[in-house]
PDB file of C-alpha atoms in Angstrom:
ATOM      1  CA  UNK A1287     123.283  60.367  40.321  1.00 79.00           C
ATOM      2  CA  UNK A1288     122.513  58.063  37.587  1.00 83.00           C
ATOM      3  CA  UNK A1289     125.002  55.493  36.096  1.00 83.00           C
ATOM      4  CA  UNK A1290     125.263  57.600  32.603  1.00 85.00           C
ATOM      5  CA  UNK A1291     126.031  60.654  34.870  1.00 88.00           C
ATOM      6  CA  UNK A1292     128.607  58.657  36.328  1.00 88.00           C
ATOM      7  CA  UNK A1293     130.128  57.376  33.717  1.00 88.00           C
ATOM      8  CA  UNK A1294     130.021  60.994  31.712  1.00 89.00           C
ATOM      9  CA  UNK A1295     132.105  62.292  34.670  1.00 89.00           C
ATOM     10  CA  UNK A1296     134.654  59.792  33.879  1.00 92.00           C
ATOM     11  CA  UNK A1297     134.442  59.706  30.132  1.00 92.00           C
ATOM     12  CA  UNK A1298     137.266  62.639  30.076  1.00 94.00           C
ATOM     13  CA  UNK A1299     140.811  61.134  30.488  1.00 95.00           C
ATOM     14  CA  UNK A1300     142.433  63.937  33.187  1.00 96.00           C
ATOM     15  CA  UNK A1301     138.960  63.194  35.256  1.00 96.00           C
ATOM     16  CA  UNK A1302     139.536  59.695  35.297  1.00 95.00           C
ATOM     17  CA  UNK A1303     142.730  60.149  36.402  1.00 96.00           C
ATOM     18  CA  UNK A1304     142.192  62.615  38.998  1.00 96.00           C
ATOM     19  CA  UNK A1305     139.429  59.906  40.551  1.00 95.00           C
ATOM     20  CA  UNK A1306     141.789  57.076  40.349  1.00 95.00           C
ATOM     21  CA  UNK A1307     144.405  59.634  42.286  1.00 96.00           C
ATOM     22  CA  UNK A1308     142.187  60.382  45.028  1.00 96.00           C
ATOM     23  CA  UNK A1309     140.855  56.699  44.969  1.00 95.00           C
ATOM     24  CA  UNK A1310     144.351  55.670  46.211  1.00 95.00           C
ATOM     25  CA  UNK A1311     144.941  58.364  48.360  1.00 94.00           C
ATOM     26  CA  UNK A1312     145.993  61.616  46.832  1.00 95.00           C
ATOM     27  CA  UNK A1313     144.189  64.297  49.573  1.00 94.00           C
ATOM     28  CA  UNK A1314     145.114  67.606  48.036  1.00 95.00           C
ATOM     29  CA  UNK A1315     145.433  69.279  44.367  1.00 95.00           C
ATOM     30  CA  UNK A1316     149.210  69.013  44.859  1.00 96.00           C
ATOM     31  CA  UNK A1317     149.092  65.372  45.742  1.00 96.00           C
ATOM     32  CA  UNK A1318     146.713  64.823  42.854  1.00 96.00           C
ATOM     33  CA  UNK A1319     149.327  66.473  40.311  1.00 96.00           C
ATOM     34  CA  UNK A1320     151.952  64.684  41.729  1.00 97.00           C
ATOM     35  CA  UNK A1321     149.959  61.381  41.006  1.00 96.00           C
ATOM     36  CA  UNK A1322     148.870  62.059  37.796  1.00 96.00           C
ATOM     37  CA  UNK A1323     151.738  64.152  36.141  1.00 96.00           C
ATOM     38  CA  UNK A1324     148.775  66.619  35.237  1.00 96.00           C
ATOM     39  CA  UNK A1325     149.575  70.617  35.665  1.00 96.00           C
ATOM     40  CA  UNK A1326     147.627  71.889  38.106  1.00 96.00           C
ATOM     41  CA  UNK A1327     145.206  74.340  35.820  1.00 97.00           C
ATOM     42  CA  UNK A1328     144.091  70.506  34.135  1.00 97.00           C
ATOM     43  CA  UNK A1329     143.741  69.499  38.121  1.00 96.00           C
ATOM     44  CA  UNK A1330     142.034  72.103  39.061  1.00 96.00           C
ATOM     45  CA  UNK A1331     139.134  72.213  36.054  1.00 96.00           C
ATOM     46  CA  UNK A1332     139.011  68.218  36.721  1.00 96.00           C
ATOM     47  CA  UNK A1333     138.476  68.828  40.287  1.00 96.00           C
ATOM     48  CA  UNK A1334     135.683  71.386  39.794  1.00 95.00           C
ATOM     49  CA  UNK A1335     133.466  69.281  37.127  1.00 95.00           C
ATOM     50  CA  UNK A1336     134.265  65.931  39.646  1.00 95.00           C
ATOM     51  CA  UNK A1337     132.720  68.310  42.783  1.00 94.00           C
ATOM     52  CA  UNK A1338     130.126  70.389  41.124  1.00 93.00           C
ATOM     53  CA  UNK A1339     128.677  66.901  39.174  1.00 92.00           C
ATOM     54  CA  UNK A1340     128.730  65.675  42.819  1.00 92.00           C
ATOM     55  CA  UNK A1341     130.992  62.782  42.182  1.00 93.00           C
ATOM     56  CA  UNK A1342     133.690  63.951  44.652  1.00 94.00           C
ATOM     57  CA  UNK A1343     133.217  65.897  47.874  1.00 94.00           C
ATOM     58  CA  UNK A1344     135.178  69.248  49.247  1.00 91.00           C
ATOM     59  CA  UNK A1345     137.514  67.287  50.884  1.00 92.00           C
ATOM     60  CA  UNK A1346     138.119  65.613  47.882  1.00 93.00           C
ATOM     61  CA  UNK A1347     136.728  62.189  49.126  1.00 94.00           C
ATOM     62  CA  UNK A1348     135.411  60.226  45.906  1.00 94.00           C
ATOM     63  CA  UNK A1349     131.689  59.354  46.884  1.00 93.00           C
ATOM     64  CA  UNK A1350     132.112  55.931  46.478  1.00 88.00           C
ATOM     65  CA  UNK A1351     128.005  55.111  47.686  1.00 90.00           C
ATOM     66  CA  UNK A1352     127.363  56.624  44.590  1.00 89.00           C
ATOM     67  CA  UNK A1353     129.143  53.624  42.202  1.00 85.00           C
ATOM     68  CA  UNK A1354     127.516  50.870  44.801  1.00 86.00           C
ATOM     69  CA  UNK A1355     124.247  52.889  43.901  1.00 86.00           C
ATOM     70  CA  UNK A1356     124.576  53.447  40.036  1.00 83.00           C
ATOM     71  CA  UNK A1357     125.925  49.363  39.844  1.00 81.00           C
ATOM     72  CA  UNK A1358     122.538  48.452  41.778  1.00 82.00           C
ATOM     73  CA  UNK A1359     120.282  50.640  39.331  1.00 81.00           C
ATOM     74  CA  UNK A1360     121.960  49.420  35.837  1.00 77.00           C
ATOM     75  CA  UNK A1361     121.880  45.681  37.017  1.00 73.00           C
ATOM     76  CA  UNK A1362     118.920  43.909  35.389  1.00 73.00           C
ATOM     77  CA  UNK A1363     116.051  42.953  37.515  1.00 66.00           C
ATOM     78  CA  UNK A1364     115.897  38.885  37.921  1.00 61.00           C
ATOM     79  CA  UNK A1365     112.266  38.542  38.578  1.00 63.00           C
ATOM     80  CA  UNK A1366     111.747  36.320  41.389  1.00 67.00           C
ATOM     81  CA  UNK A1367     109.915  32.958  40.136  1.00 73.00           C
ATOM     82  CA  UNK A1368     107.869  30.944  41.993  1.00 76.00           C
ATOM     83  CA  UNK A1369     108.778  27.288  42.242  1.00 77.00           C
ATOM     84  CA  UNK A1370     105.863  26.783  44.554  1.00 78.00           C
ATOM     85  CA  UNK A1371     106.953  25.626  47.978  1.00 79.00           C
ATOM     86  CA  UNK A1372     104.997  26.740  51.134  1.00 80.00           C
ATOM     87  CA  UNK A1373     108.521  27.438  52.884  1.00 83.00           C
ATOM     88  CA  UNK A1374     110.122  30.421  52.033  1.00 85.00           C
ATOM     89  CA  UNK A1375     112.752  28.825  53.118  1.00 85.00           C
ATOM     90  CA  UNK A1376     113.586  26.044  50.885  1.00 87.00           C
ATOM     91  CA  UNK A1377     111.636  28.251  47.918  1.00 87.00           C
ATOM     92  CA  UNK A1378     114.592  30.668  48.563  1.00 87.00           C
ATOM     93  CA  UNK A1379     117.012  27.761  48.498  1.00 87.00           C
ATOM     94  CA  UNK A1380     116.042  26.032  45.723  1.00 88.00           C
ATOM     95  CA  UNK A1381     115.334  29.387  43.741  1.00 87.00           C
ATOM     96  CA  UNK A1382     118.852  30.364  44.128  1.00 87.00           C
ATOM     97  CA  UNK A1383     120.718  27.035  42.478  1.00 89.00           C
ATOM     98  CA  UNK A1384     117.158  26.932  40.061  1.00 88.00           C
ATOM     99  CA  UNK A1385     116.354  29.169  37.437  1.00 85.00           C
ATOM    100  CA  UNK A1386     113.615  28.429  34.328  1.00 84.00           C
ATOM    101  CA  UNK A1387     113.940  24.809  34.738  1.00 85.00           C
ATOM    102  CA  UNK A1388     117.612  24.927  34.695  1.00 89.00           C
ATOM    103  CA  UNK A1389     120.424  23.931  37.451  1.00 90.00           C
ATOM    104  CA  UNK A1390     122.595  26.987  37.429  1.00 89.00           C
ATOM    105  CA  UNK A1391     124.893  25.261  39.471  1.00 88.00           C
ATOM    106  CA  UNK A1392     125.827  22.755  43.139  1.00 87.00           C
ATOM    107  CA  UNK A1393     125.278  23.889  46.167  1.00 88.00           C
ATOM    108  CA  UNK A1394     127.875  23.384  48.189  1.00 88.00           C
ATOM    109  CA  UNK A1395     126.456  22.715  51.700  1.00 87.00           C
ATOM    110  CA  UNK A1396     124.726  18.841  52.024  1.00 87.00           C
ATOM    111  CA  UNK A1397     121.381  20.095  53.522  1.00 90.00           C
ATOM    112  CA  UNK A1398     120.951  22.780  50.717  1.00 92.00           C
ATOM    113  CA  UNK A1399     121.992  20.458  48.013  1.00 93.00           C
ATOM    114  CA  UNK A1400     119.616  17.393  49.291  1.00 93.00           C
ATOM    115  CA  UNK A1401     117.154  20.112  48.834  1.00 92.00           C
ATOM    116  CA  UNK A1402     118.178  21.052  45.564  1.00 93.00           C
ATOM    117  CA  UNK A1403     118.222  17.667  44.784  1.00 94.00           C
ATOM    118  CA  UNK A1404     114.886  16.875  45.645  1.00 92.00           C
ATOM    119  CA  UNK A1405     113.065  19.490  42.927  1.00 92.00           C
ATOM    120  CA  UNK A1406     115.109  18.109  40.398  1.00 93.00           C
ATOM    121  CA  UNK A1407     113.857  14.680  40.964  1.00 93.00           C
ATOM    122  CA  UNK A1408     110.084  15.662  40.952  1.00 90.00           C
ATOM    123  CA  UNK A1409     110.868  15.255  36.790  1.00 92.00           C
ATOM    124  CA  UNK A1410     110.821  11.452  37.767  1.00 93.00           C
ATOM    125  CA  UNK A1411     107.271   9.964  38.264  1.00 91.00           C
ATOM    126  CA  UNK A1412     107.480   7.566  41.123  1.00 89.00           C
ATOM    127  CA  UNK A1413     106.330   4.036  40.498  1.00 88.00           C
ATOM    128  CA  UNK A1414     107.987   3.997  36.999  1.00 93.00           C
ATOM    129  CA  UNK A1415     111.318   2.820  35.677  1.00 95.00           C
ATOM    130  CA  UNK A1416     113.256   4.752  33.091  1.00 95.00           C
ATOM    131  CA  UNK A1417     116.108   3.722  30.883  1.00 95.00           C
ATOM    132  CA  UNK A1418     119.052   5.519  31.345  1.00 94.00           C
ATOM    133  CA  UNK A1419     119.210   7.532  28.296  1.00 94.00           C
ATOM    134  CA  UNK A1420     115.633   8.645  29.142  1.00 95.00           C
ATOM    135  CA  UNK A1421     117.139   9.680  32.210  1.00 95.00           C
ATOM    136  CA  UNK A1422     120.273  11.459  30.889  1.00 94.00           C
ATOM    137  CA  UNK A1423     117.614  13.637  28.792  1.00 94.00           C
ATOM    138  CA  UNK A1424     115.573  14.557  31.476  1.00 95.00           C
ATOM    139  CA  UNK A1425     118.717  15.568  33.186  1.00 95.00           C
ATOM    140  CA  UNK A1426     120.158  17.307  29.997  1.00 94.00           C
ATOM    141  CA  UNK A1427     117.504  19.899  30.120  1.00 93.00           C
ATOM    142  CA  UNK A1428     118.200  20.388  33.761  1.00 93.00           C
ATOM    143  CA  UNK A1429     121.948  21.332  33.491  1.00 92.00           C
ATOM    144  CA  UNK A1430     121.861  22.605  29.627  1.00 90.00           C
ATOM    145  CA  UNK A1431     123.863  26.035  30.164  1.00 83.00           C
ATOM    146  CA  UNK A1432     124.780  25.758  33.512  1.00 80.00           C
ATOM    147  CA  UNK A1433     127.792  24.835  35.568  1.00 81.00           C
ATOM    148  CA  UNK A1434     126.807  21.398  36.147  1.00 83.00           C
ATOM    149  CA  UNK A1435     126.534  18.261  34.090  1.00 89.00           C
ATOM    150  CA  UNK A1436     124.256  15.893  33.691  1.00 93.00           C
ATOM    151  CA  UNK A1437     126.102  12.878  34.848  1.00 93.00           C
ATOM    152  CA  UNK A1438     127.287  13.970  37.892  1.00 93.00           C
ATOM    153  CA  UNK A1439     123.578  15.109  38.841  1.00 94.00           C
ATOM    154  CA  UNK A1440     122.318  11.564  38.161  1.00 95.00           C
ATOM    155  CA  UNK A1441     125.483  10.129  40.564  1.00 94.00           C
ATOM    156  CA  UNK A1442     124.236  12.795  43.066  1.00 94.00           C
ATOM    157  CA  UNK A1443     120.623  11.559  42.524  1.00 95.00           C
ATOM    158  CA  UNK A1444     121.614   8.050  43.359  1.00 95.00           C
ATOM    159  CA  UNK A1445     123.895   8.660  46.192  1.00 94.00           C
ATOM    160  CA  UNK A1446     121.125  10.944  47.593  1.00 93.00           C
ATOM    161  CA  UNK A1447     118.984   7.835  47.431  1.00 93.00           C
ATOM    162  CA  UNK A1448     116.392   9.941  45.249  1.00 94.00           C
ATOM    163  CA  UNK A1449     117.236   8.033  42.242  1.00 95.00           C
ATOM    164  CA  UNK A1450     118.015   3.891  42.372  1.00 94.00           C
ATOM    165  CA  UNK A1451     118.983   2.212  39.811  1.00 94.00           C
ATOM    166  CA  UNK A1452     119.350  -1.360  38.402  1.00 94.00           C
ATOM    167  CA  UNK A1453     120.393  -3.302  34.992  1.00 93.00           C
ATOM    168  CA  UNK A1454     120.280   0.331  33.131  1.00 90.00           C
ATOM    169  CA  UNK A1455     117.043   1.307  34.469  1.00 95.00           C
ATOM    170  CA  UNK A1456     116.442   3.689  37.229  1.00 95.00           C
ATOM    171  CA  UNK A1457     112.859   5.086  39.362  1.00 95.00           C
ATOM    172  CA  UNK A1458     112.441   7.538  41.971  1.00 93.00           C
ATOM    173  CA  UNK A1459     113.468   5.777  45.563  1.00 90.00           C
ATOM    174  CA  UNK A1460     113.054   8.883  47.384  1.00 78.00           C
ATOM    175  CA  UNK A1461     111.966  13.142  47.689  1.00 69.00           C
ATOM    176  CA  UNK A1462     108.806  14.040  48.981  1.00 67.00           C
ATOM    177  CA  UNK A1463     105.374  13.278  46.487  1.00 61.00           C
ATOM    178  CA  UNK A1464     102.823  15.112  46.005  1.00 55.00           C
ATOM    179  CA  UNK A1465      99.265  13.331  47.596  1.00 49.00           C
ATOM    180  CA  UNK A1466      95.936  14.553  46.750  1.00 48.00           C
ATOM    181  CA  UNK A1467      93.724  14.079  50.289  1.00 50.00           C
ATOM    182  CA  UNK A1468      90.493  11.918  49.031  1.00 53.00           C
ATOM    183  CA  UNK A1469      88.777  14.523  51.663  1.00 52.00           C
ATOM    184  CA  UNK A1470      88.983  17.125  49.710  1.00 49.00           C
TER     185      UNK A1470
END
């Protein structure tokens, strides 16, 4: 059954009623009446359109798979991107607080949020010191539409040791680097 099926089952007012009815219990026409205030004829030709669109079974049990389904099919794909980590792991991770270059929000748990942390600070090229308002832009892109701001990921930075900082000037102290192997 496909969401717009769904949701044409329910567009009528008595159906909608009768599926909220034997949502919260009503197991027979009579109980479904009594729930509604509906006469029974208007029960009766709801029930019938409800079972034959398939939306409610003969025991008049709503098919509630069927909303879990239509919910799945209407929700917009999120293509998975590739950050480009060899471990699923931390891809999967990172992925889920990262989205197009953007911090969608904390996590909560330290070891997920060190790892977090440590993407974000591959913007900073180790070996060089930035002021801080080249650092607040770098980290203005990073949380621009997201839950997080960019202060308090520069304080996490720091007190992650991925960031240091000194007279208004911060580098990189820490997160893994990327090393070519001269034996390649």
């Amino acid at each position: 059954m496909t969401p717009a099926e769904i949701v044409g089952l329910l567009a009528e007012p008595d159906r909608l009623r009768v599926v909220s009815a034997l949502v919260l219990g009503a197991r027979t026409p009579t109980d479904v009446g009594a729930a509604t205030g509906l006469a029974p004829r208007e029960v009766g030709r709801a029930l019938q359109k409800l079972q034959a669109g398939g939306l409610v079974d003969d025991g008049f049990e709503v098919r509630a798979e069927l909303f879990k389904e239509a919910a799945r099919s209407a929700a917009p794909v999120v293509p998975i991107e590739d950050l480009g980590y060899a471990d699923p792991g931390v891809e999967q991770v990172v992925g889920r607080f990262v989205r197009e270059g953007r911090l969608l929000s904390f996590p909560a748990q330290g070891p997920k949020r060190r790892m977090v942390l440590e993407h974000v600070a591959q913007s900073f090229e180790p070996g060089r010191r930035y002021p801080e308002r080249e650092v607040d832009a770098v980290l203005r892109a990073w949380t621009d539409g997201g839950a997080a701001d960019h202060a308090t990921l520069r304080r996490y930075l720091v007190d992650h040791q991925l960031l240091a900082r000194d007279a208004g000037e911060y580098w990189r102290s820490g997160g893994w680097i990327d090393v070519l192997d001269e034996r390649d």
